[in-house]
Amino acid sequence: MKILFVCLGNICRSPTAEAVYRSRFSSEGLFLDSAGTGSWHIGKAPDARMLATLASHGIDASDLRARQFGAADFEQFDLIIAMDEQNRRDIEQLRPPGATTPVRCLLEFSGTHRGDVTDPYYEDEKGFELCFNQVVSGCEGLWEQLKR
Ligand code: 4NP
């Protein structure tokens, strides 16, 4: 099973989802990656504030580097998980004819949070913590669903 997490910049929410899933819920035979619909941060490490929040929860994501989502990802992955509705629409715009890979929003899997994962980029520390908690709940629900 190959899962791709996607947000806008690939420096806050989707690397968090990738790192959280890998460190807490990963299982054998799973391949995880993340990407952004935008191109501004290609090649960059996750946002330092996001890394600090993750580190405070014992998760190291400093080796991740941003890349841009592309149409070829529909062929490479079995499941694409967007962080918000705008991401999901932007991803769908690139769907090649005949590609059947599902695109879902992360919080569809959460038992406690609804809607979009908060984009913390223009927020304070609380925004990063909220983002982390939303991502954890979504990843947990996703994991529950996949293990069935
Ligand atoms: P992300 O957050 O999509 O969760 O990585 C953002 C990062 C950068 C920007 C927007 C959102 N930006 O506008 O540069």
PDB file of C-alpha atoms and ligand atoms in Angstrom:
ATOM      1  CA  MET A   1       0.000   0.000   0.000  1.00  0.00           C
ATOM      2  CA  LYS A   2       1.391   3.389  -1.007  1.00  0.00           C
ATOM      3  CA  ILE A   3      -0.088   6.499   0.624  1.00  0.00           C
ATOM      4  CA  LEU A   4       0.665  10.112  -0.329  1.00  0.00           C
ATOM      5  CA  PHE A   5      -0.228  13.007   1.994  1.00  0.00           C
ATOM      6  CA  VAL A   6      -0.708  16.359   0.232  1.00  0.00           C
ATOM      7  CA  CYS A   7      -1.034  19.973   1.422  1.00  0.00           C
ATOM      8  CA  LEU A   8      -0.210  23.338  -0.165  1.00  0.00           C
ATOM      9  CA  GLY A   9       3.442  23.963   0.716  1.00  0.00           C
ATOM     10  CA  ASN A  10       4.581  20.489   1.877  1.00  0.00           C
ATOM     11  CA  ILE A  11       6.360  22.134   4.809  1.00  0.00           C
ATOM     12  CA  CYS A  12       3.710  22.037   7.579  1.00  0.00           C
ATOM     13  CA  ARG A  13       0.680  19.735   7.392  1.00  0.00           C
ATOM     14  CA  SER A  14       1.538  16.933   4.956  1.00  0.00           C
ATOM     15  CA  PRO A  15       5.083  16.297   6.286  1.00  0.00           C
ATOM     16  CA  THR A  16       3.477  16.180   9.738  1.00  0.00           C
ATOM     17  CA  ALA A  17       1.009  13.557   8.528  1.00  0.00           C
ATOM     18  CA  GLU A  18       3.817  11.558   6.917  1.00  0.00           C
ATOM     19  CA  ALA A  19       5.995  11.715  10.049  1.00  0.00           C
ATOM     20  CA  VAL A  20       3.132  11.037  12.489  1.00  0.00           C
ATOM     21  CA  TYR A  21       1.862   8.082  10.484  1.00  0.00           C
ATOM     22  CA  ARG A  22       5.356   6.646  10.103  1.00  0.00           C
ATOM     23  CA  SER A  23       6.278   6.991  13.764  1.00  0.00           C
ATOM     24  CA  ARG A  24       2.960   5.938  15.330  1.00  0.00           C
ATOM     25  CA  PHE A  25       0.927   3.860  12.918  1.00  0.00           C
ATOM     26  CA  SER A  26       3.214   2.458  10.274  1.00  0.00           C
ATOM     27  CA  SER A  27       3.126  -1.195   9.411  1.00  0.00           C
ATOM     28  CA  GLU A  28       5.009  -3.548   7.140  1.00  0.00           C
ATOM     29  CA  GLY A  29       4.499  -3.139   3.428  1.00  0.00           C
ATOM     30  CA  LEU A  30       3.470   0.484   3.691  1.00  0.00           C
ATOM     31  CA  PHE A  31       5.162   3.217   1.638  1.00  0.00           C
ATOM     32  CA  LEU A  32       4.532   6.794   2.756  1.00  0.00           C
ATOM     33  CA  ASP A  33       5.355  10.121   1.140  1.00  0.00           C
ATOM     34  CA  SER A  34       4.114  13.719   1.103  1.00  0.00           C
ATOM     35  CA  ALA A  35       3.928  16.521  -1.464  1.00  0.00           C
ATOM     36  CA  GLY A  36       2.586  20.037  -1.944  1.00  0.00           C
ATOM     37  CA  THR A  37       0.318  21.383  -4.663  1.00  0.00           C
ATOM     38  CA  GLY A  38       2.445  24.568  -4.694  1.00  0.00           C
ATOM     39  CA  SER A  39       6.049  24.950  -5.818  1.00  0.00           C
ATOM     40  CA  TRP A  40       7.394  27.661  -3.471  1.00  0.00           C
ATOM     41  CA  HIS A  41       9.138  25.375  -0.994  1.00  0.00           C
ATOM     42  CA  ILE A  42      10.526  22.618  -3.229  1.00  0.00           C
ATOM     43  CA  GLY A  43      13.661  21.091  -1.667  1.00  0.00           C
ATOM     44  CA  LYS A  44      13.120  22.724   1.723  1.00  0.00           C
ATOM     45  CA  ALA A  45      12.903  21.031   5.114  1.00  0.00           C
ATOM     46  CA  PRO A  46       9.645  21.346   7.071  1.00  0.00           C
ATOM     47  CA  ASP A  47       8.919  24.717   8.715  1.00  0.00           C
ATOM     48  CA  ALA A  48      11.066  25.167  11.858  1.00  0.00           C
ATOM     49  CA  ARG A  49       7.945  25.818  13.973  1.00  0.00           C
ATOM     50  CA  MET A  50       6.374  22.568  12.743  1.00  0.00           C
ATOM     51  CA  LEU A  51       9.599  20.677  13.448  1.00  0.00           C
ATOM     52  CA  ALA A  52       9.630  22.122  16.995  1.00  0.00           C
ATOM     53  CA  THR A  53       6.028  21.017  17.607  1.00  0.00           C
ATOM     54  CA  LEU A  54       6.792  17.547  16.273  1.00  0.00           C
ATOM     55  CA  ALA A  55       9.972  17.341  18.388  1.00  0.00           C
ATOM     56  CA  SER A  56       7.955  18.239  21.489  1.00  0.00           C
ATOM     57  CA  HIS A  57       5.938  15.080  20.776  1.00  0.00           C
ATOM     58  CA  GLY A  58       9.061  12.993  20.197  1.00  0.00           C
ATOM     59  CA  ILE A  59       8.879  12.952  16.399  1.00  0.00           C
ATOM     60  CA  ASP A  60      11.823  13.890  14.166  1.00  0.00           C
ATOM     61  CA  ALA A  61      10.818  15.022  10.663  1.00  0.00           C
ATOM     62  CA  SER A  62      13.955  17.031   9.903  1.00  0.00           C
ATOM     63  CA  ASP A  63      15.080  14.738   7.075  1.00  0.00           C
ATOM     64  CA  LEU A  64      11.944  15.374   4.969  1.00  0.00           C
ATOM     65  CA  ARG A  65      12.224  17.645   1.918  1.00  0.00           C
ATOM     66  CA  ALA A  66       9.381  19.342   0.088  1.00  0.00           C
ATOM     67  CA  ARG A  67       8.381  18.323  -3.407  1.00  0.00           C
ATOM     68  CA  GLN A  68       5.520  19.270  -5.675  1.00  0.00           C
ATOM     69  CA  PHE A  69       2.540  17.031  -6.374  1.00  0.00           C
ATOM     70  CA  GLY A  70       2.197  15.960 -10.007  1.00  0.00           C
ATOM     71  CA  ALA A  71      -0.076  13.911 -12.243  1.00  0.00           C
ATOM     72  CA  ALA A  72       2.385  10.975 -12.094  1.00  0.00           C
ATOM     73  CA  ASP A  73       1.539  10.581  -8.408  1.00  0.00           C
ATOM     74  CA  PHE A  74      -1.826   9.148  -9.441  1.00  0.00           C
ATOM     75  CA  GLU A  75       0.063   6.218 -10.962  1.00  0.00           C
ATOM     76  CA  GLN A  76       2.529   5.862  -8.087  1.00  0.00           C
ATOM     77  CA  PHE A  77       0.125   5.817  -5.127  1.00  0.00           C
ATOM     78  CA  ASP A  78      -2.885   3.739  -4.039  1.00  0.00           C
ATOM     79  CA  LEU A  79      -4.385   6.458  -1.865  1.00  0.00           C
ATOM     80  CA  ILE A  80      -3.965  10.245  -1.865  1.00  0.00           C
ATOM     81  CA  ILE A  81      -4.865  12.112   1.327  1.00  0.00           C
ATOM     82  CA  ALA A  82      -5.417  15.877   1.108  1.00  0.00           C
ATOM     83  CA  MET A  83      -5.250  18.136   4.156  1.00  0.00           C
ATOM     84  CA  ASP A  84      -8.073  20.442   3.041  1.00  0.00           C
ATOM     85  CA  GLU A  85     -10.799  20.780   0.430  1.00  0.00           C
ATOM     86  CA  GLN A  86      -8.801  23.223  -1.701  1.00  0.00           C
ATOM     87  CA  ASN A  87      -5.905  20.734  -1.842  1.00  0.00           C
ATOM     88  CA  ARG A  88      -8.383  18.029  -2.869  1.00  0.00           C
ATOM     89  CA  ARG A  89      -9.746  20.178  -5.710  1.00  0.00           C
ATOM     90  CA  ASP A  90      -6.231  21.130  -6.875  1.00  0.00           C
ATOM     91  CA  ILE A  91      -5.225  17.462  -6.871  1.00  0.00           C
ATOM     92  CA  GLU A  92      -8.353  16.456  -8.832  1.00  0.00           C
ATOM     93  CA  GLN A  93      -7.495  19.048 -11.489  1.00  0.00           C
ATOM     94  CA  LEU A  94      -4.384  16.983 -12.283  1.00  0.00           C
ATOM     95  CA  ARG A  95      -6.092  13.572 -12.402  1.00  0.00           C
ATOM     96  CA  PRO A  96      -5.099  11.822 -15.659  1.00  0.00           C
ATOM     97  CA  PRO A  97      -7.893  10.257 -17.730  1.00  0.00           C
ATOM     98  CA  GLY A  98      -8.611   6.766 -16.434  1.00  0.00           C
ATOM     99  CA  ALA A  99      -6.769   7.189 -13.113  1.00  0.00           C
ATOM    100  CA  THR A 100      -8.834   5.646 -10.317  1.00  0.00           C
ATOM    101  CA  THR A 101      -6.713   6.449  -7.238  1.00  0.00           C
ATOM    102  CA  PRO A 102      -9.021   7.802  -4.530  1.00  0.00           C
ATOM    103  CA  VAL A 103      -8.408  11.285  -3.111  1.00  0.00           C
ATOM    104  CA  ARG A 104      -9.767  11.784   0.411  1.00  0.00           C
ATOM    105  CA  CYS A 105      -9.453  14.478   3.065  1.00  0.00           C
ATOM    106  CA  LEU A 106      -7.553  13.416   6.190  1.00  0.00           C
ATOM    107  CA  LEU A 107     -10.199  14.495   8.675  1.00  0.00           C
ATOM    108  CA  GLU A 108     -12.826  12.306   6.982  1.00  0.00           C
ATOM    109  CA  PHE A 109     -11.074   9.578   9.000  1.00  0.00           C
ATOM    110  CA  SER A 110     -11.014  11.475  12.307  1.00  0.00           C
ATOM    111  CA  GLY A 111     -13.454  10.650  15.070  1.00  0.00           C
ATOM    112  CA  THR A 112     -13.008  14.042  16.753  1.00  0.00           C
ATOM    113  CA  HIS A 113     -12.182  16.706  14.122  1.00  0.00           C
ATOM    114  CA  ARG A 114     -14.115  17.713  11.006  1.00  0.00           C
ATOM    115  CA  GLY A 115     -13.356  19.653   7.830  1.00  0.00           C
ATOM    116  CA  ASP A 116      -9.925  20.994   6.957  1.00  0.00           C
ATOM    117  CA  VAL A 117      -6.664  20.449   8.822  1.00  0.00           C
ATOM    118  CA  THR A 118      -5.758  23.925  10.113  1.00  0.00           C
ATOM    119  CA  ASP A 119      -3.057  25.532   8.000  1.00  0.00           C
ATOM    120  CA  PRO A 120      -0.720  26.790  10.741  1.00  0.00           C
ATOM    121  CA  TYR A 121       1.622  28.751   8.452  1.00  0.00           C
ATOM    122  CA  TYR A 122       0.223  32.152   9.465  1.00  0.00           C
ATOM    123  CA  GLU A 123      -0.729  31.043  12.976  1.00  0.00           C
ATOM    124  CA  ASP A 124       1.039  31.048  16.331  1.00  0.00           C
ATOM    125  CA  GLU A 125       2.259  28.078  18.344  1.00  0.00           C
ATOM    126  CA  LYS A 126      -1.324  27.101  19.216  1.00  0.00           C
ATOM    127  CA  GLY A 127      -2.080  26.691  15.522  1.00  0.00           C
ATOM    128  CA  PHE A 128       0.797  24.248  15.135  1.00  0.00           C
ATOM    129  CA  GLU A 129      -0.363  22.284  18.164  1.00  0.00           C
ATOM    130  CA  LEU A 130      -3.942  22.180  16.828  1.00  0.00           C
ATOM    131  CA  CYS A 131      -2.645  21.066  13.436  1.00  0.00           C
ATOM    132  CA  PHE A 132      -0.629  18.304  15.123  1.00  0.00           C
ATOM    133  CA  ASN A 133      -3.649  17.081  17.118  1.00  0.00           C
ATOM    134  CA  GLN A 134      -5.898  17.104  14.049  1.00  0.00           C
ATOM    135  CA  VAL A 135      -3.300  15.165  12.046  1.00  0.00           C
ATOM    136  CA  VAL A 136      -2.881  12.582  14.823  1.00  0.00           C
ATOM    137  CA  SER A 137      -6.641  11.981  15.021  1.00  0.00           C
ATOM    138  CA  GLY A 138      -6.932  11.690  11.235  1.00  0.00           C
ATOM    139  CA  CYS A 139      -3.972   9.318  10.982  1.00  0.00           C
ATOM    140  CA  GLU A 140      -5.331   7.177  13.802  1.00  0.00           C
ATOM    141  CA  GLY A 141      -8.706   6.870  12.047  1.00  0.00           C
ATOM    142  CA  LEU A 142      -7.024   6.097   8.750  1.00  0.00           C
ATOM    143  CA  TRP A 143      -4.926   3.397  10.387  1.00  0.00           C
ATOM    144  CA  GLU A 144      -8.024   1.876  12.037  1.00  0.00           C
ATOM    145  CA  GLN A 145      -9.726   1.756   8.655  1.00  0.00           C
ATOM    146  CA  LEU A 146      -6.747   0.279   6.808  1.00  0.00           C
ATOM    147  CA  LYS A 147      -6.117  -2.521   9.284  1.00  0.00           C
ATOM    148  CA  ARG A 148      -9.672  -3.842   8.864  1.00  0.00           C
TER     149      ARG A 148
HETATM  150  P1  4NP B   1       1.372  23.683   4.378  1.00  0.00           P
HETATM  151  O1  4NP B   1       1.444  25.202   4.905  1.00  0.00           O
HETATM  152  O2  4NP B   1       0.505  23.709   3.139  1.00  0.00           O
HETATM  153  O3  4NP B   1       0.727  22.963   5.506  1.00  0.00           O
HETATM  154  O4  4NP B   1       2.787  23.258   4.097  1.00  0.00           O
HETATM  155  C1  4NP B   1       1.813  26.269   4.094  1.00  0.00           C
HETATM  156  C2  4NP B   1       3.149  26.512   3.874  1.00  0.00           C
HETATM  157  C3  4NP B   1       3.524  27.599   3.101  1.00  0.00           C
HETATM  158  C4  4NP B   1       2.561  28.405   2.550  1.00  0.00           C
HETATM  159  C5  4NP B   1       1.208  28.140   2.766  1.00  0.00           C
HETATM  160  C6  4NP B   1       0.843  27.056   3.541  1.00  0.00           C
HETATM  161  N1  4NP B   1       2.923  29.530   1.773  1.00  0.00           N
HETATM  162  O5  4NP B   1       2.054  30.304   1.385  1.00  0.00           O
HETATM  163  O6  4NP B   1       4.128  29.704   1.499  1.00  0.00           O
END
